[in-house]
PDB file of C-alpha atoms in Angstrom:
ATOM      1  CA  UNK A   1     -28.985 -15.789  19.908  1.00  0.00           C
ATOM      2  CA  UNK A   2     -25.318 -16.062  18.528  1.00  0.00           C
ATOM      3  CA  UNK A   3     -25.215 -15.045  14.294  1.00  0.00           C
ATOM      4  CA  UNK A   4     -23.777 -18.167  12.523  1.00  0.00           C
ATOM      5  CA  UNK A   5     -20.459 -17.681  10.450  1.00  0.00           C
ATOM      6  CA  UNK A   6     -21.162 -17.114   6.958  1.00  0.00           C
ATOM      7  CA  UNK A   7     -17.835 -17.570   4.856  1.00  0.00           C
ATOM      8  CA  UNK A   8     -17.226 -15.255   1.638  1.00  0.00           C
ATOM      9  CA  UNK A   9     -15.273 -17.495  -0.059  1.00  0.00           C
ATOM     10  CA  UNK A  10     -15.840 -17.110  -3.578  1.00  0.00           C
ATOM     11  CA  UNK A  11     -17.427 -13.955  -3.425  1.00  0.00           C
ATOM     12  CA  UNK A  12     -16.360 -10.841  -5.234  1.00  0.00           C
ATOM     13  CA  UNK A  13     -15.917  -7.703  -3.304  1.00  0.00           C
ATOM     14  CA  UNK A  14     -16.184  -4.699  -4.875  1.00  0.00           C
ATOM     15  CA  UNK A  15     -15.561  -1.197  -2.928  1.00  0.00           C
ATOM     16  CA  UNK A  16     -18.699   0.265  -2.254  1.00  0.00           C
ATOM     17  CA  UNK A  17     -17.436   3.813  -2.854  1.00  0.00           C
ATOM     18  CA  UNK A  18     -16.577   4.210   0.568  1.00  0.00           C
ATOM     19  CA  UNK A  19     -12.561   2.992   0.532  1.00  0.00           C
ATOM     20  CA  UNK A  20     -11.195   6.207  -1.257  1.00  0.00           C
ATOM     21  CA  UNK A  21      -7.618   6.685  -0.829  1.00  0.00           C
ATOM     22  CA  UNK A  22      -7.083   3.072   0.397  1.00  0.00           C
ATOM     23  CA  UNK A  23      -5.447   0.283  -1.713  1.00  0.00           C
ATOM     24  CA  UNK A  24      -8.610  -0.811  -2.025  1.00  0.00           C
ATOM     25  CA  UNK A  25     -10.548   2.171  -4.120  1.00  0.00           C
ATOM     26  CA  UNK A  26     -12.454   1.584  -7.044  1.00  0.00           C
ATOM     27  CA  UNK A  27     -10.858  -2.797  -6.291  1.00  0.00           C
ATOM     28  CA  UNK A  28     -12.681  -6.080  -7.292  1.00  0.00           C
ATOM     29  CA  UNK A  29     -11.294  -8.581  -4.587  1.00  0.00           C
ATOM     30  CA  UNK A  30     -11.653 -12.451  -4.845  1.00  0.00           C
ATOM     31  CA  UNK A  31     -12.162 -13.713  -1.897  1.00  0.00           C
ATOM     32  CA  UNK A  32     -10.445 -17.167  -1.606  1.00  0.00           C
ATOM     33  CA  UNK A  33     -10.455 -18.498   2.136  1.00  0.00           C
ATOM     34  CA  UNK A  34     -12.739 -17.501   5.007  1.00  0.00           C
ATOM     35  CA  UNK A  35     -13.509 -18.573   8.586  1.00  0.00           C
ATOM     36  CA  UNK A  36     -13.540 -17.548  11.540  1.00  0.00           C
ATOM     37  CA  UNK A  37      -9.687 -16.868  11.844  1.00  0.00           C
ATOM     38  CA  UNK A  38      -9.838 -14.193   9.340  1.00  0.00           C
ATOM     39  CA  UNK A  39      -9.867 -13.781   5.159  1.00  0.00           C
ATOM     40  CA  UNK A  40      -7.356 -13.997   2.179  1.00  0.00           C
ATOM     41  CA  UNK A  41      -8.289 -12.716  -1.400  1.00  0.00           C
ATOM     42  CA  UNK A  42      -6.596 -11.065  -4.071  1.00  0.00           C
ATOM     43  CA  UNK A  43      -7.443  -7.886  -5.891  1.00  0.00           C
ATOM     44  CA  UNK A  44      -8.865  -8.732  -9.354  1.00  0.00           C
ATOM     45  CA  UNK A  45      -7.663  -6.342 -12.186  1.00  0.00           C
ATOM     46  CA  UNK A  46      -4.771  -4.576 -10.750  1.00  0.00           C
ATOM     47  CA  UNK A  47      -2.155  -5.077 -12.998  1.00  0.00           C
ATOM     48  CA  UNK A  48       1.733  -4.083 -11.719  1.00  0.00           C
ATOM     49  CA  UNK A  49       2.979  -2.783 -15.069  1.00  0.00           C
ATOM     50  CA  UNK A  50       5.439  -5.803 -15.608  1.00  0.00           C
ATOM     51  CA  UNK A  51       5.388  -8.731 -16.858  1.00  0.00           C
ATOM     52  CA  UNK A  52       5.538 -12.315 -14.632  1.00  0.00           C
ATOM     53  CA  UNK A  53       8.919 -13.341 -16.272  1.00  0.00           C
ATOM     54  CA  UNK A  54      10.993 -10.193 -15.260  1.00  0.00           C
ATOM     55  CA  UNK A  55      10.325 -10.848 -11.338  1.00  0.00           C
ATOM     56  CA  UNK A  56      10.088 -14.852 -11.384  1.00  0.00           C
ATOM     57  CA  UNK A  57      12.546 -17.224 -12.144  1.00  0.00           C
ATOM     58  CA  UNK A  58      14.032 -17.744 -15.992  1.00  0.00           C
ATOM     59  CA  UNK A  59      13.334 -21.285 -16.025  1.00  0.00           C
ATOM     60  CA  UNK A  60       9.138 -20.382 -16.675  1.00  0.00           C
ATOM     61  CA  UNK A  61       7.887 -22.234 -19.643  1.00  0.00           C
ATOM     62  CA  UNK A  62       7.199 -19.329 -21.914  1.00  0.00           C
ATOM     63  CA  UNK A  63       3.330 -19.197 -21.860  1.00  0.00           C
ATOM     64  CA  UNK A  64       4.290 -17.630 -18.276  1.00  0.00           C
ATOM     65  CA  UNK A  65       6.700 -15.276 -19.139  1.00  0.00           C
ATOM     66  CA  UNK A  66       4.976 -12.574 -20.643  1.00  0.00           C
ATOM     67  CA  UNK A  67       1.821 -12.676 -18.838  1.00  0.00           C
ATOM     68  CA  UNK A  68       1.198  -9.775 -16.626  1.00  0.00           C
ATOM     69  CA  UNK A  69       1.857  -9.915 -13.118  1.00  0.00           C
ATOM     70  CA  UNK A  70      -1.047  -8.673 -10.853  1.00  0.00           C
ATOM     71  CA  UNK A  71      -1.004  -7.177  -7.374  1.00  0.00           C
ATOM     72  CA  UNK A  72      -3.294  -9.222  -5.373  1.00  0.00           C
ATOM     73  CA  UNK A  73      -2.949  -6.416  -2.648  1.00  0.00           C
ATOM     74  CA  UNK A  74      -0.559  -4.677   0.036  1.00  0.00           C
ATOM     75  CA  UNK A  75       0.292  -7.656   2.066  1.00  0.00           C
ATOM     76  CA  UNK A  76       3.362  -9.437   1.751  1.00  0.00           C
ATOM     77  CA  UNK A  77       4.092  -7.756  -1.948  1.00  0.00           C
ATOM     78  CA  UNK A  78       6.684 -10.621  -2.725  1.00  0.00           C
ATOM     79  CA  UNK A  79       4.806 -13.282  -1.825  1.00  0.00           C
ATOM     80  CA  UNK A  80       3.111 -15.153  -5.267  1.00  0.00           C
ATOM     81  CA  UNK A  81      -0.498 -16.787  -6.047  1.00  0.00           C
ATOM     82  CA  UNK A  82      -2.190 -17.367  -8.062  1.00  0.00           C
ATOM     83  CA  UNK A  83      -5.496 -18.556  -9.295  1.00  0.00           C
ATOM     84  CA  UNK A  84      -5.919 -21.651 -12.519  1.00  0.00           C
ATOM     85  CA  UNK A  85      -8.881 -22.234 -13.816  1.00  0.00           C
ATOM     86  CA  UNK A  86      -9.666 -25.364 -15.911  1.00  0.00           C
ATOM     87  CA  UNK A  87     -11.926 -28.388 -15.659  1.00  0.00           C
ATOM     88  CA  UNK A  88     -11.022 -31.876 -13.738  1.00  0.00           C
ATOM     89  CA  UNK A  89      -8.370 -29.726 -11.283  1.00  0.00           C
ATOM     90  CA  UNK A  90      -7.866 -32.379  -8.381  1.00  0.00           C
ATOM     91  CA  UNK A  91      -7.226 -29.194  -5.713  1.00  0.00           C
ATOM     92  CA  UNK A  92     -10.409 -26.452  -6.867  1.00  0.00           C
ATOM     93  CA  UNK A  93     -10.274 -25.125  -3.468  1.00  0.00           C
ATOM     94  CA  UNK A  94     -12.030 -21.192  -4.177  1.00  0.00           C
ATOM     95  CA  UNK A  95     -14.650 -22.270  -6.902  1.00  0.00           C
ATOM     96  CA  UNK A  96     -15.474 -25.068  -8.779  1.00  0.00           C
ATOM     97  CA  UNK A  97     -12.483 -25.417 -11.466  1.00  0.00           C
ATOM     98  CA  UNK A  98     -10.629 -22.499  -9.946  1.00  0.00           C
ATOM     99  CA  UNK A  99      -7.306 -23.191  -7.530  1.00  0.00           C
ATOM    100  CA  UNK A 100      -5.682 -20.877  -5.560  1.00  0.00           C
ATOM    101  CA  UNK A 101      -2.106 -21.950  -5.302  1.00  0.00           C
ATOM    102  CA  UNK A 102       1.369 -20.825  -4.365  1.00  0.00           C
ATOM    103  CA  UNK A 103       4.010 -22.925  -5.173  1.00  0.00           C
ATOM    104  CA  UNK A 104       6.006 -21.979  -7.858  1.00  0.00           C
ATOM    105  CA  UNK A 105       7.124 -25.639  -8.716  1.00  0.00           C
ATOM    106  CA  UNK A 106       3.246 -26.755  -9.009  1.00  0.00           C
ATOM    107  CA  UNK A 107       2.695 -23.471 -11.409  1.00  0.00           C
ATOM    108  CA  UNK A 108       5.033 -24.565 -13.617  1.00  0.00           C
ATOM    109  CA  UNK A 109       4.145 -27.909 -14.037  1.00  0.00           C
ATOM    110  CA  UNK A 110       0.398 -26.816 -14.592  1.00  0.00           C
ATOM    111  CA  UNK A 111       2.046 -24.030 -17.504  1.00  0.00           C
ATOM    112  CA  UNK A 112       3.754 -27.412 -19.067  1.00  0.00           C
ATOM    113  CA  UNK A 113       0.284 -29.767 -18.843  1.00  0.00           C
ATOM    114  CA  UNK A 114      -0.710 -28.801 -22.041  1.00  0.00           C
ATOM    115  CA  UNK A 115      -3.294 -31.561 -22.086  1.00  0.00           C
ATOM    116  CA  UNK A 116      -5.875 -29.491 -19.663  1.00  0.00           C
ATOM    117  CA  UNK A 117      -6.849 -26.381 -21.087  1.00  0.00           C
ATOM    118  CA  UNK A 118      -6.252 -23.315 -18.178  1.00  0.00           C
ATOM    119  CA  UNK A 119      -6.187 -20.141 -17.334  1.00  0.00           C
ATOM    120  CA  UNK A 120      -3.795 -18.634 -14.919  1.00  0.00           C
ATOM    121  CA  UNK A 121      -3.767 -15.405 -13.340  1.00  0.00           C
ATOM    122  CA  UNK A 122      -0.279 -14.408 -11.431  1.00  0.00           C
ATOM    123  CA  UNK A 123      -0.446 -12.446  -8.441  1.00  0.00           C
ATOM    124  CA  UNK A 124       2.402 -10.553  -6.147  1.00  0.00           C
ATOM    125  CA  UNK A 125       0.971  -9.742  -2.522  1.00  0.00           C
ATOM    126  CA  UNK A 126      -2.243 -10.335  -1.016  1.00  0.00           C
ATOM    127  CA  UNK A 127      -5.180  -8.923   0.694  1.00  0.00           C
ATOM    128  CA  UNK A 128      -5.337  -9.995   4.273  1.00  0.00           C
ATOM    129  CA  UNK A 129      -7.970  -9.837   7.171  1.00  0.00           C
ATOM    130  CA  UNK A 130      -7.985 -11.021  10.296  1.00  0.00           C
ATOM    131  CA  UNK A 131     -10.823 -12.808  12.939  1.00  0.00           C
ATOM    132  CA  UNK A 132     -14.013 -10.200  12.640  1.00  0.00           C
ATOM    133  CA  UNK A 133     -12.263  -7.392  10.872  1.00  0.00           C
ATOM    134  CA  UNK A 134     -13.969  -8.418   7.484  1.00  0.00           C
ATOM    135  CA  UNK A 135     -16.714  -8.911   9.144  1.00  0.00           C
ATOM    136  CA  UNK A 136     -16.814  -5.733  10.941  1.00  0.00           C
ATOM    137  CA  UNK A 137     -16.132  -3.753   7.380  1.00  0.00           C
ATOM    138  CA  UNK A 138     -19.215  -5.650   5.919  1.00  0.00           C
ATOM    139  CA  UNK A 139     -21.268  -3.755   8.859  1.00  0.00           C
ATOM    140  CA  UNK A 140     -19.835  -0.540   7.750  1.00  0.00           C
ATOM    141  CA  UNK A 141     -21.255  -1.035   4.036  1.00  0.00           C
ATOM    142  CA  UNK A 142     -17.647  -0.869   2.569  1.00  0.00           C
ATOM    143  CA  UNK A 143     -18.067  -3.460   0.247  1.00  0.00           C
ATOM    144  CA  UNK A 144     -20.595  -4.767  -1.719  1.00  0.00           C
ATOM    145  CA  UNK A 145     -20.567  -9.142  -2.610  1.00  0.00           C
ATOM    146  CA  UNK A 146     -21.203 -10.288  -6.007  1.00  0.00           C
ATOM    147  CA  UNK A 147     -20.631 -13.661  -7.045  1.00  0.00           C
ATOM    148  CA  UNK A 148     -17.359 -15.354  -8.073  1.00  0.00           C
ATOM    149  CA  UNK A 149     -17.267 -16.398 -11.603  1.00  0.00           C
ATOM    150  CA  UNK A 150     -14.759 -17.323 -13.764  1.00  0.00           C
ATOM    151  CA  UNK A 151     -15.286 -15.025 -16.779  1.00  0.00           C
ATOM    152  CA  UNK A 152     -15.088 -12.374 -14.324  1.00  0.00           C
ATOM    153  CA  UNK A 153     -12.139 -13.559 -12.670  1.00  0.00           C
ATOM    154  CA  UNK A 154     -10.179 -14.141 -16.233  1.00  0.00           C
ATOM    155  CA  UNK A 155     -12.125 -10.650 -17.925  1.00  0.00           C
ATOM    156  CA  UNK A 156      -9.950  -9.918 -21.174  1.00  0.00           C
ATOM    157  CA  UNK A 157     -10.358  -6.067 -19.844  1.00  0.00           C
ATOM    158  CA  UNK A 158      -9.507  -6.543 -16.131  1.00  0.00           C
ATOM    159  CA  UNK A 159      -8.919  -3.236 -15.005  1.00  0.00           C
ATOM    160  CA  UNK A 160     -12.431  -2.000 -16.157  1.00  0.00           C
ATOM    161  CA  UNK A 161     -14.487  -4.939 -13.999  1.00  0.00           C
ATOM    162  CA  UNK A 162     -15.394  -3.033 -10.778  1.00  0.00           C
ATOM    163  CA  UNK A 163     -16.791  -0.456 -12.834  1.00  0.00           C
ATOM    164  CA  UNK A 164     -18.835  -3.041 -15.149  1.00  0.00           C
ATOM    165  CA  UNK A 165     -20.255  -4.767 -12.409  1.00  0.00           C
ATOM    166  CA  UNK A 166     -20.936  -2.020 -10.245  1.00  0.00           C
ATOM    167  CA  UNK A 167     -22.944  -0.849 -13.701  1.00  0.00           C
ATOM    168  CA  UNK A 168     -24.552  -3.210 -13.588  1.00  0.00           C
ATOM    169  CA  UNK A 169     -26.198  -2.982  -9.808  1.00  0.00           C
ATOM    170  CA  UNK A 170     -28.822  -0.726  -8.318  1.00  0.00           C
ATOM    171  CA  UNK A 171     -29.043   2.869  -9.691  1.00  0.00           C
ATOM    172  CA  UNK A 172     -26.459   4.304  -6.606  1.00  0.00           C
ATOM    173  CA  UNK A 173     -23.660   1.877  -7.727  1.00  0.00           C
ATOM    174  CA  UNK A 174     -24.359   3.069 -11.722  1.00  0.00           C
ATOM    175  CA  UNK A 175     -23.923   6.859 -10.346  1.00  0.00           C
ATOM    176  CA  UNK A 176     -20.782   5.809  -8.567  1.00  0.00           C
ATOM    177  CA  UNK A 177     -19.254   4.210 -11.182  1.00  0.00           C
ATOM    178  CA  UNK A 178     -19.614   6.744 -13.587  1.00  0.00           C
ATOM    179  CA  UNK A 179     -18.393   9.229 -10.978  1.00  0.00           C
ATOM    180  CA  UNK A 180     -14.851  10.840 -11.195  1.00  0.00           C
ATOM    181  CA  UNK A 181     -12.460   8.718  -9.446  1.00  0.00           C
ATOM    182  CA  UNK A 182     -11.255  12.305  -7.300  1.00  0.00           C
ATOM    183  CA  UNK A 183     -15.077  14.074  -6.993  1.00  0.00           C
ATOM    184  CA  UNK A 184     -12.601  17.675  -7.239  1.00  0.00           C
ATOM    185  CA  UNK A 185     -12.662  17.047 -10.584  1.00  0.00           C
ATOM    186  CA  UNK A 186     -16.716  17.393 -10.996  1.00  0.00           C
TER     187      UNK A 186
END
């Protein structure tokens, strides 16, 4: 009997403790599309250490420029997304009132509709999988899912989530969180 797809879209992963030394150590990843062609998410909570307005355009309306730009993983590092969150948005495509986007021209007009209350998140690069390799990590226990949710998504302390959800899962993923991030320095 052939195993139906099951899509991750709009599931977290977090790495199980198993992806040290990868990109992807100690990550929270959204995933946004999935099928059977492969998987596209971005890495939650790693910020670059600049700011969205000294790599995009000077024409940003200013409640852009001096966000922080995030790097939604190693694929493609100039290539932007990013994720909006408010209520009544026509295109939520990941979530309900989340859209993943990646025109520039459509992220500024959403930064100038002051009418809508958002949240955006800006994101350089991507995290990329193709047909089955997600899949085939998920065998290997390398990530764990958690569900998508917007205050995790928008966290005021983003580069602390994987550790505060992983807290808050079975005993294991506590002692692994707590862990060292290198175990040479126990």
């Amino acid at each position: 009997m052939a195993k139906t797809f099951q899509s991750l879209k709009g599931q977290m992963l977090l790495d199980s403790g198993m992806l040290q030394g990868s990109f992807f150590h100690r990550s929270v990843v959204l995933i946004c599309q999935h099928d059977a062609d492969g998987a596209f998410g971005l890495v939650l909570g790693r910020a670059s250490g600049t700011i969205v307005g000294d790599v995009l355009p000077s024409n940003l309306p200013d409640s852009l420029q001096g966000q922080p730009l995030f790097l939604g993983g190693p694929v493609q590092p100039s290539a932007l997304s990013y994720l909006v969150a408010g209520k009544s948005l026509k295109d939520a495509n990941v979530l309900p009132d989340l859209e993943l986007g990646h025109s520039l021209d459509t992220l500024i007009e959403l930064a100038d509709d002051h009418a809508i209350s958002r949240q955006i998140r800006i994101f350089a690069g991507y995290s990329g999988w193709s047909a089955g390799q997600l899949e085939a990590e998920m065998k290997r226990d390398a990530w764990l899912c958690h569900p998508g949710s917007l205050d995790w998504i928008f966290h005021e302390d983003p580069a602390h989530i994987w550790q505060m959800i992983m807290r808050q899962k079975s005993w294991k993923q506590r002692l692994i969180a707590e862990s060292p991030e290198d175990l040479s320095w126990n």
